[in-house]
CSV table of C-alpha atoms and ligand atoms in Angstrom, one decimal:
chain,number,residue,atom,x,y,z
A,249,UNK,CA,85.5,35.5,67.5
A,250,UNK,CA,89.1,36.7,67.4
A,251,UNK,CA,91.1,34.8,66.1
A,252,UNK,CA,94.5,33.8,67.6
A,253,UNK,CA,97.1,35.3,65.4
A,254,UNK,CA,100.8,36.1,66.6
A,255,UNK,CA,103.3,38.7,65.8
A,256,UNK,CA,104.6,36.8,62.4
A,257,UNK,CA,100.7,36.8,61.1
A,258,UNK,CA,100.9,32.8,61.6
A,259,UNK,CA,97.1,32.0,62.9
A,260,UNK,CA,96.9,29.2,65.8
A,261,UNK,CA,94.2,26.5,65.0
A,262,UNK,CA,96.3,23.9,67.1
A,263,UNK,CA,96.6,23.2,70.5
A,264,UNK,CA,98.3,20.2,72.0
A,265,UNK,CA,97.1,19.0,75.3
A,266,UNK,CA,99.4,16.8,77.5
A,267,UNK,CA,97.5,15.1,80.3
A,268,UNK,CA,100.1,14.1,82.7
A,269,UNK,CA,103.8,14.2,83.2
A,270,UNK,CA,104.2,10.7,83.7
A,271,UNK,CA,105.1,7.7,81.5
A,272,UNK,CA,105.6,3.8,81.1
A,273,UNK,CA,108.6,4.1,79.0
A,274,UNK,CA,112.1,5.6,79.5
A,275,UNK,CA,113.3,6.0,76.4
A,276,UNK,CA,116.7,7.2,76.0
A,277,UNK,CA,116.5,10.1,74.4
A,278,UNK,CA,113.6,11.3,76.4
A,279,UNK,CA,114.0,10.5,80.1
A,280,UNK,CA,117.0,9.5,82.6
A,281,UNK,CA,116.3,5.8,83.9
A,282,UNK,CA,115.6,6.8,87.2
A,283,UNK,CA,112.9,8.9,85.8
A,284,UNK,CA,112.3,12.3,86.5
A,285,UNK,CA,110.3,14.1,89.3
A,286,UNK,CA,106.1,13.5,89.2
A,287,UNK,CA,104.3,16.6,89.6
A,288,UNK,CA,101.8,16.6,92.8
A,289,UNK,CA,98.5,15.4,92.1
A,290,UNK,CA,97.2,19.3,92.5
A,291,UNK,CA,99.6,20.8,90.5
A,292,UNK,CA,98.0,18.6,87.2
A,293,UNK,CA,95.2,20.1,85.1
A,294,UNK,CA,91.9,18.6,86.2
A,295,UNK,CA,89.7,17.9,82.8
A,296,UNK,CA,87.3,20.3,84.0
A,297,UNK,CA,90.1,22.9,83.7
A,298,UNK,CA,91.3,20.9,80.7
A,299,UNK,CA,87.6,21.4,79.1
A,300,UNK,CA,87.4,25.1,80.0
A,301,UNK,CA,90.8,25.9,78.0
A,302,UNK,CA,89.7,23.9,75.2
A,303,UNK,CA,86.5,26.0,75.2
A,304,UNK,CA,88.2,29.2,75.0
A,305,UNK,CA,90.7,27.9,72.8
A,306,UNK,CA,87.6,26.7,70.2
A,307,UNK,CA,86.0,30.5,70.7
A,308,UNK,CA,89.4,31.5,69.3
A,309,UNK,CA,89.9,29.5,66.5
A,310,UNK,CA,91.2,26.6,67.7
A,311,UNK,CA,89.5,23.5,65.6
A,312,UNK,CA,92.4,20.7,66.4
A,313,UNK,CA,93.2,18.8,69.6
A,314,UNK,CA,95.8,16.3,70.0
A,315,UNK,CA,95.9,14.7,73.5
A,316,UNK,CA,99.7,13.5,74.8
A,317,UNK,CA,101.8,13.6,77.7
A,318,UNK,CA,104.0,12.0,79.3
A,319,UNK,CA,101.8,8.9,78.0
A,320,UNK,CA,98.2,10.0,78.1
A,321,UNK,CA,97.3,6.2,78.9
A,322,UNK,CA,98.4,6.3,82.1
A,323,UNK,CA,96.5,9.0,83.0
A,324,UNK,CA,93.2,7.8,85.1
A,325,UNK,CA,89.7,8.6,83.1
A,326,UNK,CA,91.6,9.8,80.2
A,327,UNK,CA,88.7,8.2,77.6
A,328,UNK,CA,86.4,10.6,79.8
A,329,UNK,CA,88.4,13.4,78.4
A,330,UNK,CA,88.5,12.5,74.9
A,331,UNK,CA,84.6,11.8,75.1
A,332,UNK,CA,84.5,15.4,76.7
A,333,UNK,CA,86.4,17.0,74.5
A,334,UNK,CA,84.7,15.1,71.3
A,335,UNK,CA,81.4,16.9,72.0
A,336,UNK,CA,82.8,19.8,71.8
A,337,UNK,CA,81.1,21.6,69.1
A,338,UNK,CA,83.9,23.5,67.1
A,339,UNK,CA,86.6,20.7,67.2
A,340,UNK,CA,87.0,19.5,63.9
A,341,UNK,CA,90.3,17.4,64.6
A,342,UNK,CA,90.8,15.3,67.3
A,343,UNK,CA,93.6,13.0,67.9
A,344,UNK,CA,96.3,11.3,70.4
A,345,UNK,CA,99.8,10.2,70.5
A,346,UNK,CA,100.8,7.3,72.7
A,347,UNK,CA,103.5,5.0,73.1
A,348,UNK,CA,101.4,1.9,72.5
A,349,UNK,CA,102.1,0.4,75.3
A,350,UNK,CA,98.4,0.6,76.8
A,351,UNK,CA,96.3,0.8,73.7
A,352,UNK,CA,95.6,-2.8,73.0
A,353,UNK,CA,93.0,-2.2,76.2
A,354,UNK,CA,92.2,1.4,74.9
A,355,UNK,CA,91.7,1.3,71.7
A,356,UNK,CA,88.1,0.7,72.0
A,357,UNK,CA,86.7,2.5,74.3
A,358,UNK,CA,88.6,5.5,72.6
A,359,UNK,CA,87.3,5.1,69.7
A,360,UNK,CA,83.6,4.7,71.2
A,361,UNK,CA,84.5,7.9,72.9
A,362,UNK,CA,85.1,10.1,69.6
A,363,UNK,CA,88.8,9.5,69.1
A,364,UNK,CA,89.1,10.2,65.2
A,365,UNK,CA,92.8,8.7,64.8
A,366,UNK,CA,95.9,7.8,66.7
A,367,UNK,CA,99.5,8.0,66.6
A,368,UNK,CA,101.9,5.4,68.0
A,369,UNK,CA,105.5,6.3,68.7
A,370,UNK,CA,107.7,3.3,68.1
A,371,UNK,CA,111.5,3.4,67.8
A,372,UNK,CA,112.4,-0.2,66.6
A,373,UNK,CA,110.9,-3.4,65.4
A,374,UNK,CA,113.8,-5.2,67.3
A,375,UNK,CA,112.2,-6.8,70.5
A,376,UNK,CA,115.8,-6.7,72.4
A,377,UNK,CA,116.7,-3.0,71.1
A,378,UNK,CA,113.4,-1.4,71.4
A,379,UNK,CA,114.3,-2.5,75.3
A,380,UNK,CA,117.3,-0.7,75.4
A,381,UNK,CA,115.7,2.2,73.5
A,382,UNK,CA,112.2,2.3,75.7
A,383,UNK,CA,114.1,0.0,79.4
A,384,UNK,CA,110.5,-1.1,80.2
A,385,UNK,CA,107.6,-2.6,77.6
A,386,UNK,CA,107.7,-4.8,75.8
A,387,UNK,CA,107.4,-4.6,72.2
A,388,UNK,CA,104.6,-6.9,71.6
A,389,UNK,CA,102.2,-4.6,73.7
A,390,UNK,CA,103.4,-2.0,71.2
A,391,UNK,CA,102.1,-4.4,67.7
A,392,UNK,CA,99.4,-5.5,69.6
A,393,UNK,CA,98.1,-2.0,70.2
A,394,UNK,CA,98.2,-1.0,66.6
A,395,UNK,CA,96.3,-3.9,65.5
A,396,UNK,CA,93.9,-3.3,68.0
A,397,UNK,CA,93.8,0.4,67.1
A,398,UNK,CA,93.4,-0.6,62.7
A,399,UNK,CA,90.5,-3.2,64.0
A,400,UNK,CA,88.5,-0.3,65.9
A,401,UNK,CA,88.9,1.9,63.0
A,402,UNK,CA,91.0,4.4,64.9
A,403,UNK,CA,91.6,5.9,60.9
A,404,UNK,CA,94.4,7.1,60.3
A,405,UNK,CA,97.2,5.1,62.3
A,406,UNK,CA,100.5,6.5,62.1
A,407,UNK,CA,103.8,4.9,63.3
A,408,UNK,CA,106.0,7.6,64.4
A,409,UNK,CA,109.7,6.6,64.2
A,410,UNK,CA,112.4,9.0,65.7
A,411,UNK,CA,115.2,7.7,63.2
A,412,UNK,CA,118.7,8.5,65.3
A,413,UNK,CA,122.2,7.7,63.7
A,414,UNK,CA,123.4,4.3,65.5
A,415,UNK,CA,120.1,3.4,67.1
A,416,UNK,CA,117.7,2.7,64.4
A,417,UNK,CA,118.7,4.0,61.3
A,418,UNK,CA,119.5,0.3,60.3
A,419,UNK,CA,115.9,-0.4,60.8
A,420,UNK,CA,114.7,2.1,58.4
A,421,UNK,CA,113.5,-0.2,55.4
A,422,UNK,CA,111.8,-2.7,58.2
A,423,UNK,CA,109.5,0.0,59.1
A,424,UNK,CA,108.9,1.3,55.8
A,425,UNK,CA,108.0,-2.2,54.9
A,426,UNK,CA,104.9,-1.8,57.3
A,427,UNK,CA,103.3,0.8,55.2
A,428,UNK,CA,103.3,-1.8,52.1
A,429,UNK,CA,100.5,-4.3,52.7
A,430,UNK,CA,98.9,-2.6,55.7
A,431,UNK,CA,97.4,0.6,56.2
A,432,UNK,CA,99.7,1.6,58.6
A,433,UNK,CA,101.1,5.8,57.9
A,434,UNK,CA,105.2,5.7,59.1
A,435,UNK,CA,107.1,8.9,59.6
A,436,UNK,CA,110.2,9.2,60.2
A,437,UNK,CA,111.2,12.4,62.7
A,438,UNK,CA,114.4,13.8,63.1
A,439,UNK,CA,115.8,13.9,66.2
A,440,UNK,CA,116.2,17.0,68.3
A,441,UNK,CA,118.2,17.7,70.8
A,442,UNK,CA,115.6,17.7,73.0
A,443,UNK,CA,114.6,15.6,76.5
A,444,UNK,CA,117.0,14.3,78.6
A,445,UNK,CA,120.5,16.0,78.2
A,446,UNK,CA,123.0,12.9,78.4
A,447,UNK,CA,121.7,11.7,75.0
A,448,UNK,CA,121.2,14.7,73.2
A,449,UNK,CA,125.2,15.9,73.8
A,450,UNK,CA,125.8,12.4,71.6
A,451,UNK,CA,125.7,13.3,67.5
A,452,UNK,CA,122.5,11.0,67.1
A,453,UNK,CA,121.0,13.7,64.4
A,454,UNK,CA,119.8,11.0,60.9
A,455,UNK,CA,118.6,13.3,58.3
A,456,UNK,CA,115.6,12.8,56.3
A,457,UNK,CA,117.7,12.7,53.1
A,458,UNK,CA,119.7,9.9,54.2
A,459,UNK,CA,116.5,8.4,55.0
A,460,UNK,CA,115.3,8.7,51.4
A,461,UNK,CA,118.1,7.4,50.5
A,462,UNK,CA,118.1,4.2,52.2
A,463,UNK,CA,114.4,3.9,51.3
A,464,UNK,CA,115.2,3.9,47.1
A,465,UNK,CA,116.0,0.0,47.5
A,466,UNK,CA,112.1,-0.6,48.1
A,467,UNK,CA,111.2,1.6,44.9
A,468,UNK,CA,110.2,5.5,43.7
A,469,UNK,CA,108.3,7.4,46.5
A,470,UNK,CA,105.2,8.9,44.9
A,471,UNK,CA,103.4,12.1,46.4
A,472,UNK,CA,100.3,10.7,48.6
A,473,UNK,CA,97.7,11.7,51.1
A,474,UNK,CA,97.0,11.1,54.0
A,475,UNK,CA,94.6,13.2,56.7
A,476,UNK,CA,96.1,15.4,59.4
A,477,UNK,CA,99.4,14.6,57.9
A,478,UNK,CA,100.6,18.6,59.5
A,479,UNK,CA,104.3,19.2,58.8
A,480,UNK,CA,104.7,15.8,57.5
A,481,UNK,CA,104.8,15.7,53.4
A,482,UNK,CA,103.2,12.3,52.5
A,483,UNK,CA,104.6,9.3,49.9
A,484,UNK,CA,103.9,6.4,48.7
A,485,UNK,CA,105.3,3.5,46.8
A,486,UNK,CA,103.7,2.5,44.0
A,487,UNK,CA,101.5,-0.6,45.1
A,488,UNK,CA,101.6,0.5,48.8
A,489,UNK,CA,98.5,0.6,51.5
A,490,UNK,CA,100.0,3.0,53.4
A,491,UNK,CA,102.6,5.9,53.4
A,492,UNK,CA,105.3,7.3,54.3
A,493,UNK,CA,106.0,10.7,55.7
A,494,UNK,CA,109.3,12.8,57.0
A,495,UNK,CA,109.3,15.5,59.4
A,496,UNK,CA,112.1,17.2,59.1
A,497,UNK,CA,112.1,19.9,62.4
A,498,UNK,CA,116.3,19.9,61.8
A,499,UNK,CA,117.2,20.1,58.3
A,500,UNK,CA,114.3,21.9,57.2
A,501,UNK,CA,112.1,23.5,59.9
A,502,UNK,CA,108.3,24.6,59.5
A,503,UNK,CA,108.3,27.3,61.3
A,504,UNK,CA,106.5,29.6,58.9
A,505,UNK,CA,103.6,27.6,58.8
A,506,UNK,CA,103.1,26.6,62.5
A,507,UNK,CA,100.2,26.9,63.7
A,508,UNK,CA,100.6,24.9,66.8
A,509,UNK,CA,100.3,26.2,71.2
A,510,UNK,CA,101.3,23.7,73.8
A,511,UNK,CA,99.6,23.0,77.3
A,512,UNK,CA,101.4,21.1,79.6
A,513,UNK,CA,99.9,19.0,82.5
A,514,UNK,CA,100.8,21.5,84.9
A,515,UNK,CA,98.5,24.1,83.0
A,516,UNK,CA,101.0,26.2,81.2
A,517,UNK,CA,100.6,27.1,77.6
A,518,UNK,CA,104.1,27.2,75.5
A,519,UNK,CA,104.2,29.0,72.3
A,520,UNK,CA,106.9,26.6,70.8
A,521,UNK,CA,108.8,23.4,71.8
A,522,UNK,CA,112.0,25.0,72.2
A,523,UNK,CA,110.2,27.7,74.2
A,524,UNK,CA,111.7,28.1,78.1
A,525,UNK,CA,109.0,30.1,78.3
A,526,UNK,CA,105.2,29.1,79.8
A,527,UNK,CA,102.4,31.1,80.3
A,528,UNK,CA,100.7,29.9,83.5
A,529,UNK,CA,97.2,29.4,82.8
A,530,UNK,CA,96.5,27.4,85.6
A,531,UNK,CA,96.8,29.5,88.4
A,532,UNK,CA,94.6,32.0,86.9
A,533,UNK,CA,92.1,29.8,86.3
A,534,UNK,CA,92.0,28.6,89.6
A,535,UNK,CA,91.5,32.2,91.1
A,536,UNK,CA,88.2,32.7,89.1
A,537,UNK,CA,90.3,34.4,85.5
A,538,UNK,CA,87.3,34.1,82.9
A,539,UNK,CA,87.7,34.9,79.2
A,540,UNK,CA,88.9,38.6,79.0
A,541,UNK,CA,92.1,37.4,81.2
A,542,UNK,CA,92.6,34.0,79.8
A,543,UNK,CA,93.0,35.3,76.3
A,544,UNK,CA,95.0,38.0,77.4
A,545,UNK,CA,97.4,34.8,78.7
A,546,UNK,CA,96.6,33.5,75.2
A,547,UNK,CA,98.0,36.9,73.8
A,548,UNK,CA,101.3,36.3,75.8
A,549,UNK,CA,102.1,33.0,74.8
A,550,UNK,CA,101.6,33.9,71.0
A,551,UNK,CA,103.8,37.6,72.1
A,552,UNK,CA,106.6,34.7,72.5
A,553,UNK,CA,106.2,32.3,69.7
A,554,UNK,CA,109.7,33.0,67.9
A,555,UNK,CA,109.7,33.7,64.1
A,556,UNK,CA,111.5,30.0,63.6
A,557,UNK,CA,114.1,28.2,66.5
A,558,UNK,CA,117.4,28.0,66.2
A,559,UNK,CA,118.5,24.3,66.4
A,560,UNK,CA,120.8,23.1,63.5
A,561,UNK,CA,122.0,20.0,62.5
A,562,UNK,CA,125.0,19.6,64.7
A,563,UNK,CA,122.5,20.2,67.4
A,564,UNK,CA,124.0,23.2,68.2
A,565,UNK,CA,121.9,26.8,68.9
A,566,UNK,CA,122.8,29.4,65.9
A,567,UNK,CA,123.0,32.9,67.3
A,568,UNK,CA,119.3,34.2,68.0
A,569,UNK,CA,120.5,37.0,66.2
A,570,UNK,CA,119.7,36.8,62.4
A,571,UNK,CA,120.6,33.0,62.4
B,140,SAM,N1,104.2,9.1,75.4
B,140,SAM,C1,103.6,9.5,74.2
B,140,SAM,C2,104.4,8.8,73.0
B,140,SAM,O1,105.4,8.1,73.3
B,140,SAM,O2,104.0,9.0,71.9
B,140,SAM,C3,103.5,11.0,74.0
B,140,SAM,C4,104.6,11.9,74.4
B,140,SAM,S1,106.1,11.7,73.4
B,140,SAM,C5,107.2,12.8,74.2
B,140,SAM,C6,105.6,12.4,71.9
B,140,SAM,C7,106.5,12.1,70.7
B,140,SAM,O3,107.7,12.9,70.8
B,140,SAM,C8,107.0,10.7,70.6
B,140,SAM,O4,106.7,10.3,69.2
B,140,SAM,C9,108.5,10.8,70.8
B,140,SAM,O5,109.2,9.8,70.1
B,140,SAM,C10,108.8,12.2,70.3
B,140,SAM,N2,110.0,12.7,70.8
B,140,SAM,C11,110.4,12.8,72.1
B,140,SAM,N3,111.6,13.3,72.2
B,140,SAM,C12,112.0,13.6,70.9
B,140,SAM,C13,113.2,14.1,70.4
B,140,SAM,N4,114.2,14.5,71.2
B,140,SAM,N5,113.3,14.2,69.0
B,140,SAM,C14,112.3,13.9,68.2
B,140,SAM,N6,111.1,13.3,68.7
B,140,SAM,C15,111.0,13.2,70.0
């Protein structure tokens, strides 16, 4: 086994998987309204195709799978795929992100299927704003879901919160609240100028300090663990159940240490999320490409991971050059 290391030494053990391009939410930052274009049913990864990637990915090095999207919920037979992909020998780590909105129905069988843990994305605790955040769901699907998800022993839940100036950052001691008498993991993300352009040309960058600041009026945040926790550096309040986590992609990236490759539902593997560029995978696939070519895909994709991006605070991109 060679292992997949790319031109900064960093070694990829990571691969994210996203099953479809569709989703039950709009949220603001992410999507127009209207919605954006479906890919055609052939141009979407089958999970045979899915599974074979994976395979070669394991023979590589890759131990971690997280399955996303669009909202992998929506995508038909998706529990088939994390059953798949949890007998894979080799995968040590394997985990989704949804919105939440299906999961009360999910959580189950997806745990039954060899889903270790789960995180939910949820932007506000405010039943009318997390409508004019998400313009469809509801939030009480959302609450429902994690319940369901802590009852099946989907272990650990996280709450992932994408704290933006204006929107939520009001509602940052609410959600931190959660992590007091339940086991429930929040983290806060920054926002990044990312998804759907209208929003990001607004200043809706919170940082993590200001966060932490906020968060003193519930007491001292002690260091803490929590599994799979990735860039996010764990706390805790003293008498807590859960924690609390920051990822801080803007104000202090983690680019030395990522160890992350992205495959979209269209079967192209991105070396970064700020990457334009895609390695089809795919299309090879498809015309019969077995191991030797794959990995030499593989070897492209890491060729482009960039030492670190270049996004900064204002949201604007420093000069590639030395920045
Ligand atoms: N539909 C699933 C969900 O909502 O979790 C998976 C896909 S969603 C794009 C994955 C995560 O990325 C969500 O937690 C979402 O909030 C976060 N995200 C999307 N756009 C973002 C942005 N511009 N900045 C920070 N996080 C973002």
């Amino acid at each position: 086994m060679k292992p997949l290391i790319d031109s900064y030494n960093r070694k990829i053990s990571y691969l994210r998987v996203s099953v479809t391009d569709r989703c039950n939410l709009r949220c603001i930052y992410c999507m127009p309204s209207e919605g954006i274009k479906p890919l055609r049913h052939e141009d979407i990864l089958r999970f045979e195709e899915v599974e074979e990637i994976v395979r070669y990915g394991i023979d590589w090095g890759i131990d971690k799978v997280r399955i996303t999207g669009g909202e992998p919920l929506v995508r038909k037979g998706v529990v088939y795929l994390v059953e798949t992909l949890a007998n894979l020998e080799g995968i040590r780590d394997l985990s989704m992100t949804t919105n939440g909105i299906l999961l009360k129905d999910y959580a189950r069988d997806l745990k039954n299927a060899g889903l270790q843990r789960i995180n939910v994305s949820l932007d506000s605790l405010n039943a009318d704003k997390f409508q004019r955040i998400a313009k469809v769901g509801k939030l009480s699907l959302v609450l429902d879901g994690i319940e369901e998800a802590l009852k099946r022993g989907l272990e650990p839940v996280k709450i992932n919160v994408v704290a933006m100036k204006g929107i939520n950052d009001d509602e940052v001691l609410d959600f931190a609240k959660m992590s007091l008498d339940r086991l429930l993991h929040i983290r806060f993300i920054e926002y990044m100028p990312l998804g759907y352009k209208g929003f990001a040309k607004e200043d809706r960058f919170f940082p993590t300090s200001q966060i932490k600041e906020r968060l003193k009026e519930l007491g001292e945040l002690i260091p803490a663990e929590v599994r799979g926790a990735g860039p996010a550096k764990p706390f805790r309040f003293k008498k807590s159940s859960g924690t609390i986590g920051f990822i801080t992609p803007i104000s202090k990236h983690f680019c030395a240490t990522c160890n992350r490759l992205r495959l979209t539902a269209d079967g192209k593997l991105y070396p970064c999320l700020f990457s334009d560029y895609g390695v089809d995978i795919k299309g090879p696939l498809r015309s019969g490409a077995g191991s030797k070519e794959i990995r030499e895909l593989f070897e492209e994709a890491l060729k482009n991971k960039p030492k670190k991006h270049f996004i900064k605070e204002n949201n604007q991109v420093m000069s590639k050059i030395g920045g």
